[in-house]
Short mmCIF file of C-alpha atoms in Angstrom, two decimals:
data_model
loop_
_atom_site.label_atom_id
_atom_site.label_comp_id
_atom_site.label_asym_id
_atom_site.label_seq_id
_atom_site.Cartn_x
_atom_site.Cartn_y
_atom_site.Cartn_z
CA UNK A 620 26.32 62.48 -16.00
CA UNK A 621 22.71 62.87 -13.77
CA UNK A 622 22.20 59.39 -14.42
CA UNK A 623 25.67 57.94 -12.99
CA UNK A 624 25.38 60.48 -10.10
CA UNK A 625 22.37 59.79 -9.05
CA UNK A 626 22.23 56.15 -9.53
CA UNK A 627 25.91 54.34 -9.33
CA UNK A 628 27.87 56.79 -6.84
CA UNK A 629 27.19 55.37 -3.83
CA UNK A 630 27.70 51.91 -4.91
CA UNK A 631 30.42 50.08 -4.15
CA UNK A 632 33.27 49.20 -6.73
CA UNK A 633 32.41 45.01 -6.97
CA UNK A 634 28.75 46.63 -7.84
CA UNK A 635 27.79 44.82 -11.50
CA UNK A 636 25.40 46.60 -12.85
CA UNK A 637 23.25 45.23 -15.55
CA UNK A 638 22.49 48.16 -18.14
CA UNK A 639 19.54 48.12 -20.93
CA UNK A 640 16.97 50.43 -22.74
CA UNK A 641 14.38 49.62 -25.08
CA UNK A 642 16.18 47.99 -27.46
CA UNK A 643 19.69 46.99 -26.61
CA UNK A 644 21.54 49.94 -28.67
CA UNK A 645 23.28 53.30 -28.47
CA UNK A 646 22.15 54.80 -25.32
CA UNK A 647 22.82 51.30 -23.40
CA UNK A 648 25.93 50.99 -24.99
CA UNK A 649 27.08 54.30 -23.95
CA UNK A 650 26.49 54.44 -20.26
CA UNK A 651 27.78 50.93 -20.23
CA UNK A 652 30.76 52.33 -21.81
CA UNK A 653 30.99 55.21 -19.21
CA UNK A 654 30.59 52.70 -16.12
CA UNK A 655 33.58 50.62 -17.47
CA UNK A 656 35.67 53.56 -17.47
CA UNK A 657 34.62 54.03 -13.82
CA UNK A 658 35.49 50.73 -12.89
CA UNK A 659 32.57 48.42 -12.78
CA UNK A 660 32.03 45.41 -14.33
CA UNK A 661 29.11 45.97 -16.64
CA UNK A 662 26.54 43.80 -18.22
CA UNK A 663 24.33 44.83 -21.26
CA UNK A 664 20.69 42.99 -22.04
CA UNK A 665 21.32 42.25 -25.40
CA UNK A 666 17.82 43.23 -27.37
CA UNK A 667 17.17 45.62 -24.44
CA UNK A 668 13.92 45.07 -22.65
CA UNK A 669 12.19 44.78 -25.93
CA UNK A 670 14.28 41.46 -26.59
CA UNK A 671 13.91 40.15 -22.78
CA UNK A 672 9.77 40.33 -22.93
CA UNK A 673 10.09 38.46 -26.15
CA UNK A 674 11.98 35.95 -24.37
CA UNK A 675 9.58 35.71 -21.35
CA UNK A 676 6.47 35.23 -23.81
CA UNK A 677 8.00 32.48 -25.89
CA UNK A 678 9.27 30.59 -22.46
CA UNK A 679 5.90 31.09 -20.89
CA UNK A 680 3.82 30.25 -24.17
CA UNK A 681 6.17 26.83 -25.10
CA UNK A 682 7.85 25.58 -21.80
CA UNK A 683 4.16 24.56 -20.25
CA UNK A 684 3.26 21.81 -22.28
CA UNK A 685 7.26 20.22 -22.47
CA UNK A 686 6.15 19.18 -18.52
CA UNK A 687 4.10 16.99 -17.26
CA UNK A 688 2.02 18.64 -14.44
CA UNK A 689 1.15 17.37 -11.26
CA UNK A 690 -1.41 19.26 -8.86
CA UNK A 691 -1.80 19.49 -5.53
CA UNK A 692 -5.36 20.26 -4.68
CA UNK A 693 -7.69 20.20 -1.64
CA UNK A 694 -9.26 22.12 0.90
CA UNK A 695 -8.58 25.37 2.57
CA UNK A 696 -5.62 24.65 5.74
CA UNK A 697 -4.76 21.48 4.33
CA UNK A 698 -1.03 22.38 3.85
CA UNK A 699 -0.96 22.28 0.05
CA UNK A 700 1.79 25.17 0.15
CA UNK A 701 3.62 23.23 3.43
CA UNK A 702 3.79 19.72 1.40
CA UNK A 703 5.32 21.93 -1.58
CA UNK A 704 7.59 23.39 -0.17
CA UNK A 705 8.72 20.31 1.44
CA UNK A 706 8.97 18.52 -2.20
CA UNK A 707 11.19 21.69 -3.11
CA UNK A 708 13.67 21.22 -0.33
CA UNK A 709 13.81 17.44 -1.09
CA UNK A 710 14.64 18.67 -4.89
CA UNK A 711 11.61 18.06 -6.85
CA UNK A 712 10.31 20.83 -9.45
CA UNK A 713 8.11 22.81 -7.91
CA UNK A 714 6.15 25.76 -9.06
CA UNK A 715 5.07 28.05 -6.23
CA UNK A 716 2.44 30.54 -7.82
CA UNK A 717 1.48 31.75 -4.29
CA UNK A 718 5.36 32.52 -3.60
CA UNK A 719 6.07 33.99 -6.70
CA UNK A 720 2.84 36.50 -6.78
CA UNK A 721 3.97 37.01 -2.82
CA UNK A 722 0.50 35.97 -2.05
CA UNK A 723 -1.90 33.14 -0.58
CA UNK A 724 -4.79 33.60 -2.51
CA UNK A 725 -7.71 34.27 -0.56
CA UNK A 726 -9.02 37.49 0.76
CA UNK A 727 -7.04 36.85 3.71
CA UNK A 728 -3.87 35.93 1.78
CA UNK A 729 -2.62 39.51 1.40
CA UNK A 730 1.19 40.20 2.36
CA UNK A 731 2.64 43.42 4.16
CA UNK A 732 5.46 43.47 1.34
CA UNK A 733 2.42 43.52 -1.43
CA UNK A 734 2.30 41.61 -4.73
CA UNK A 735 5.06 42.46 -7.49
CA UNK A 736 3.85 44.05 -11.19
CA UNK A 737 2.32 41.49 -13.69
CA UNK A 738 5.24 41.87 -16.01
CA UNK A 739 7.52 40.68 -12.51
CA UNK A 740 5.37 37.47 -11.56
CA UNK A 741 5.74 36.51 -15.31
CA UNK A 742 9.33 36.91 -15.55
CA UNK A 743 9.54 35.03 -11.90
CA UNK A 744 7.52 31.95 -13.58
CA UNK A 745 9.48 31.79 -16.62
CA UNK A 746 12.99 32.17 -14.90
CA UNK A 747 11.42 28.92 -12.71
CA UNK A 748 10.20 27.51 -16.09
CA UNK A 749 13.41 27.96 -17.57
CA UNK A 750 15.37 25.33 -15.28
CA UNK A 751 13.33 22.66 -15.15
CA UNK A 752 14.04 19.41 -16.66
CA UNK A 753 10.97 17.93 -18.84
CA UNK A 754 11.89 14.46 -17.77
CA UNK A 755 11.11 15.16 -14.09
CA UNK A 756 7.18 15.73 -13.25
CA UNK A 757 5.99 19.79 -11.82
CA UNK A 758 4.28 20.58 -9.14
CA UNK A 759 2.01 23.06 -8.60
CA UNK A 760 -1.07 23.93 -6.24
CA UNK A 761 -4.56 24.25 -7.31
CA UNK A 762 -5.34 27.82 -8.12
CA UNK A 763 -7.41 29.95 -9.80
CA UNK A 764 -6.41 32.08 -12.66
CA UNK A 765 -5.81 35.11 -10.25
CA UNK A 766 -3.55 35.11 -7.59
CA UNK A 767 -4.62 37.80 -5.53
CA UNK A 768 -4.72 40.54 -8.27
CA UNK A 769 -2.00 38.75 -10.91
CA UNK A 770 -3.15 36.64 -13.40
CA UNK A 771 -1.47 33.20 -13.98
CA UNK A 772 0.06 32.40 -17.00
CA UNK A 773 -2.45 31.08 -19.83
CA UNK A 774 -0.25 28.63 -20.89
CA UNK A 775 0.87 27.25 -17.28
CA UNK A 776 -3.44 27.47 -16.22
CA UNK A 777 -4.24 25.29 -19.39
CA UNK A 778 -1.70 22.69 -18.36
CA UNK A 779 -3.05 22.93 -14.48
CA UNK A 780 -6.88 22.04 -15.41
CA UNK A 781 -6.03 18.41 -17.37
CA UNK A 782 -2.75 17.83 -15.30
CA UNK A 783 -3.52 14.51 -12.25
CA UNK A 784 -4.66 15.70 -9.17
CA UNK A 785 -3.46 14.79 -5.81
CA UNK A 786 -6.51 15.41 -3.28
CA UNK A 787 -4.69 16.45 0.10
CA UNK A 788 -6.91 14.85 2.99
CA UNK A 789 -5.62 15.70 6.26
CA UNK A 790 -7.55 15.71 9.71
CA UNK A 791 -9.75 19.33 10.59
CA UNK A 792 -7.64 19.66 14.15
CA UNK A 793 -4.49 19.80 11.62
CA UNK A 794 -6.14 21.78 9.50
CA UNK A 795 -6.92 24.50 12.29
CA UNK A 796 -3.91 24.48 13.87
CA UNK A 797 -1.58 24.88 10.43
CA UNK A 798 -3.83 27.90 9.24
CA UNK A 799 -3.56 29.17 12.60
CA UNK A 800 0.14 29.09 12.36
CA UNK A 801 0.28 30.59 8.32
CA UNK A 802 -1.77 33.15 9.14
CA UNK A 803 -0.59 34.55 12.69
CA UNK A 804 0.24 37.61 12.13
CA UNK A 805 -3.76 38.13 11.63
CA UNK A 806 -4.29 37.48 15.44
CA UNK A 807 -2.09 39.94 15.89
CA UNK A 808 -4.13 42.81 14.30
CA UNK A 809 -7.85 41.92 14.86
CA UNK A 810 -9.05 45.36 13.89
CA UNK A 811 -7.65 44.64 10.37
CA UNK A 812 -9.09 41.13 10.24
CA UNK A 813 -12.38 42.20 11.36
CA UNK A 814 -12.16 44.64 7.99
CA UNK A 815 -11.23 41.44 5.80
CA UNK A 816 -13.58 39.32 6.97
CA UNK A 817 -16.05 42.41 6.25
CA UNK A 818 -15.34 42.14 2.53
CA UNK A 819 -17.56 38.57 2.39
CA UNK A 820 -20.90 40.04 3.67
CA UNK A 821 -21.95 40.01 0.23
CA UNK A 822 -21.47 35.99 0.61
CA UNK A 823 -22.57 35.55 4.14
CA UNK A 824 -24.68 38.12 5.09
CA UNK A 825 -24.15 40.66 8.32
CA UNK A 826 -25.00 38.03 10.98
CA UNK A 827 -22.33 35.52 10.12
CA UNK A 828 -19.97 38.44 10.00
CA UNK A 829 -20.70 39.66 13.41
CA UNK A 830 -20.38 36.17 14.87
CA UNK A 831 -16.89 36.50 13.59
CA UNK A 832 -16.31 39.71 15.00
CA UNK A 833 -17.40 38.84 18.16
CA UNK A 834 -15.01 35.43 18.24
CA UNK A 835 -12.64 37.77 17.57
CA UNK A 836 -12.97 39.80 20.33
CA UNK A 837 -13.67 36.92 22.37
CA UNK A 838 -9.78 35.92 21.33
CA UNK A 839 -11.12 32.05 20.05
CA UNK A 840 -9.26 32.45 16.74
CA UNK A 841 -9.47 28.71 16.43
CA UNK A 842 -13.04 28.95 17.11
CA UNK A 843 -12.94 31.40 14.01
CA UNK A 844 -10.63 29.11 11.86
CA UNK A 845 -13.06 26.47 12.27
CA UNK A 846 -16.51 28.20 11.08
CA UNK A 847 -14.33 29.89 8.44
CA UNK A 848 -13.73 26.46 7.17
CA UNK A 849 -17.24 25.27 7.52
CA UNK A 850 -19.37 27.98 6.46
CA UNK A 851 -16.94 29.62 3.84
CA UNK A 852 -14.20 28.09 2.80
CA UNK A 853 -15.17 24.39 2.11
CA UNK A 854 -18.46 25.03 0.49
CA UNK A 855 -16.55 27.31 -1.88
CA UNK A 856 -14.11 25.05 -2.51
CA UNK A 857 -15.88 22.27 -2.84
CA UNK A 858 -17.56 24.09 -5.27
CA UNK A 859 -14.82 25.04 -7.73
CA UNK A 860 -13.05 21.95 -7.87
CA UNK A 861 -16.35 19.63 -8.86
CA UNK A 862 -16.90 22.43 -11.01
CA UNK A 863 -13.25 21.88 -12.57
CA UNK A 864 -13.60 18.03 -12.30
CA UNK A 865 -16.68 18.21 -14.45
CA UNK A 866 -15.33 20.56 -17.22
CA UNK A 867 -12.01 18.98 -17.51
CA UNK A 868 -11.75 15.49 -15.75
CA UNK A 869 -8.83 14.95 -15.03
CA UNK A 870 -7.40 12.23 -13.01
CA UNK A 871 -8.08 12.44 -8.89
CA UNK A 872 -6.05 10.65 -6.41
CA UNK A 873 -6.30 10.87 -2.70
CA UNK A 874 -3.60 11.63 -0.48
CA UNK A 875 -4.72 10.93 2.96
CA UNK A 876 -1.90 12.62 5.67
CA UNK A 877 -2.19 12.74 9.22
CA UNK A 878 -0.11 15.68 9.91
CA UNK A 879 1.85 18.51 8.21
CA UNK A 880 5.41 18.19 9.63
CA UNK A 881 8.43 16.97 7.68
CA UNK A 882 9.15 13.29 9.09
CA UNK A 883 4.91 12.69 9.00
CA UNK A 884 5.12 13.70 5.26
CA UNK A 885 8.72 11.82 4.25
CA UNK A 886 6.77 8.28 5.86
CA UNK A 887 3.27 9.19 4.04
CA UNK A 888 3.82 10.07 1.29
CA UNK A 889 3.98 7.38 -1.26
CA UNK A 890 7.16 7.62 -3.30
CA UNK A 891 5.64 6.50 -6.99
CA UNK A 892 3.98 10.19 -7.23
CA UNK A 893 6.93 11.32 -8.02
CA UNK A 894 7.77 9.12 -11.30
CA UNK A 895 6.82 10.13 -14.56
CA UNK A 896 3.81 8.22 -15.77
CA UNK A 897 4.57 5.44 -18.16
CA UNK A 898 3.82 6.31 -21.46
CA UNK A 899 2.67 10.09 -20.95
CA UNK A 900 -0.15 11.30 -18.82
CA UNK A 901 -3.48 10.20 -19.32
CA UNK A 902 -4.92 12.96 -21.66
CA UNK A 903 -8.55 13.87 -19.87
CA UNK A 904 -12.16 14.91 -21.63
CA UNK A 905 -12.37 17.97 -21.98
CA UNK A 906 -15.94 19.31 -22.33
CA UNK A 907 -15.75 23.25 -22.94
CA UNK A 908 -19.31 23.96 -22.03
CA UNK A 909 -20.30 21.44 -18.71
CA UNK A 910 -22.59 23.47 -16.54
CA UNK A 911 -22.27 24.18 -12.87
CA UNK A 912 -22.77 21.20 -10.78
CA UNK A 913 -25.35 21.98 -7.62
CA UNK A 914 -23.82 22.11 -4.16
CA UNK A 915 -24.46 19.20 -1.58
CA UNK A 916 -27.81 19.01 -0.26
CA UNK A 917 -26.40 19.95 2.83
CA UNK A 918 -24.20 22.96 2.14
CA UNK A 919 -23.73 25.64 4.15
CA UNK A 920 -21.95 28.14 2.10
CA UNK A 921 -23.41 31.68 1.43
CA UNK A 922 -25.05 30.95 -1.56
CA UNK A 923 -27.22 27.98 -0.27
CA UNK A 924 -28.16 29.92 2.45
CA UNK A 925 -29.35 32.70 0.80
CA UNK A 926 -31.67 30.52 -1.29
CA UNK A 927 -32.80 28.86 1.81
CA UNK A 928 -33.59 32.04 3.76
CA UNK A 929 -35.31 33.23 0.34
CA UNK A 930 -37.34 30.18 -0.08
CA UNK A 931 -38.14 30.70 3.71
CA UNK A 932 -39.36 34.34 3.17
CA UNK A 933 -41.61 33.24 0.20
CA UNK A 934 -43.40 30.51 2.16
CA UNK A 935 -43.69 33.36 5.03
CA UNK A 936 -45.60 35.24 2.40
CA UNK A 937 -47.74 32.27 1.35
CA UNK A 938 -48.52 31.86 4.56
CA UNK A 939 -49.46 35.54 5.58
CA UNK A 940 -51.67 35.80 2.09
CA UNK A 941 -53.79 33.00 2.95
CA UNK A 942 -57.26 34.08 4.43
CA UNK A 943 -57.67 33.65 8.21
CA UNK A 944 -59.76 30.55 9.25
CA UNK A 945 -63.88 31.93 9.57
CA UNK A 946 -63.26 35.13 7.54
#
């Protein structure tokens, strides 16, 4: 009695409530029964909730490998969530990790609504899972196994690493400009960016961040965007995906755009990426222990220059050991 007083009173009578407990019996069965009698139209999970994680594990540990995988990789600002979203709307399978965890995967990529559970994001990806047709290719953007704080799918990040790689080139002007526009609401709070950007001085060190902070105060956001890009972003990108390409090798095409919006990408974008590849995908080398590869010789992302201002401070104290000329 609580339960339908508290919960279904205030619902209106074409309310269909779907009714489970832990495993699809008596005490399901029994409210369901009650809420009939009221005079809604009641569904019951059959298995209960027990049953309905079964059926998320099997769909996320067997759909995976029925697809074949296309990624969409490149750097940071390059529109890789844009140019899906645009292949969803022109009905190609799509996979939008960054949708479904409600988040865009950097540490400024928080949302105000916040990320659902883990159990949520997996039932999301397997409900998307679930309707796609294995004769059609997937889409999905290059990610890392976390999405903010969820992890992705084992099954779906194995199939990511070998999967054929489309490497999103698009001019730096663009680039500015579209993060500008996916992240605006940041401009609007520069208190709270200044705190996000804070979180990388352990990558950058205190005087990059106050450069920030003081373009940010200055109001030249795309000013910001720009070093973001240069001295963060890109290195570290850069980074990871030669790292990837080395361990797994999969199969790197470029796809050179010169702007994000929808008639630009309908004329660019070569139609034969979206066919299935004759005879199956191209099955990569994997090697499960390649080492890190070295950043550029000149990179200019936190890590190199920490070594270089190291290396700098040990030939400063070369220099100050060695005995004055005459003494």
């Amino acid at each position: 009695g609580d339960i339908v007083e508290r919960e279904f009173m205030d619902k209106p009578r074409e309310y269909k409530p779907l009714v489970y407990c832990w495993r699809g019996g008596q005490r399901s069965g029994s409210l369901a029964t009650v809420l009939a009698a009221i005079g809604y139209r009641v569904s019951i999970l059959e298995g209960g909730y027990k049953g309905y994680r079964a059926t998320v594990g099997a769909a996320l540990l067997n759909l995976p490998s029925t697809f074949e995988w296309r990624v969409l990789t490149g750097p940071t600002g390059s529109g890789k969530t844009k140019i899906l979203i645009h292949f969803e709307a022109q009905e190609h399978q799509v996979l939008d990790l960054e949708g479904l965890a409600n988040h865009r995967g950097s540490v400024l990529g928080s949302r105000k609504e916040g990320q659902p559970s883990q159990k949520l994001f997996e039932s999301r990806v397997a409900a998307k899972l679930s309707a796609f047709d294995p004769s059609r290719p997937v889409w999905v953007e290059d990610e890392a196994s976390l999405v903010g704080n969820l992890h992705v799918p084992p099954e779906v990040f194995d199939a990511m690493k070998t999967a054929v790689r489309y490497n999103v080139i698009l001019p730096v002007d663009e680039r500015v400009r579209w993060t500008l526009e996916e992240y605006a609401e940041l401009t609007r709070q520069p208190e709270h960016l200044k705190a996000l950007l804070s979180k990388l001085v352990k990558h950058q060190g205190h005087k990059v961040i106050g450069e920030w902070h003081a373009t940010i105060d200055a109001g030249d956001y795309a000013g910001l965007v720009k070093s973001l890009l240069e001295l963060h972003y890109d290195p570290a990108n850069s980074r990871s995906i030669r790292e990837r390409r080395a361990k797994y090798n999969p199969e790197v095409l470029d796809l050179p755009l010169s702007a994000l919006d929808p008639a630009t990408l309908n004329s660019e974008i070569p139609a034969s990426i979206f066919a299935l590849t004759p005879g199956g995908p191209r099955l990569p080398t994997r090697e499960a222990n390649a080492p890190s590869l070295p950043c550029e010789p000149d990179c200019r992302c936190g890590k190199c220059r920490r070594k270089a201002r190291a290396a700098e401070l040990s030939a400063e104290k070369e220099l100050l050991a060695q005995p004055l000329s005459g003494e």
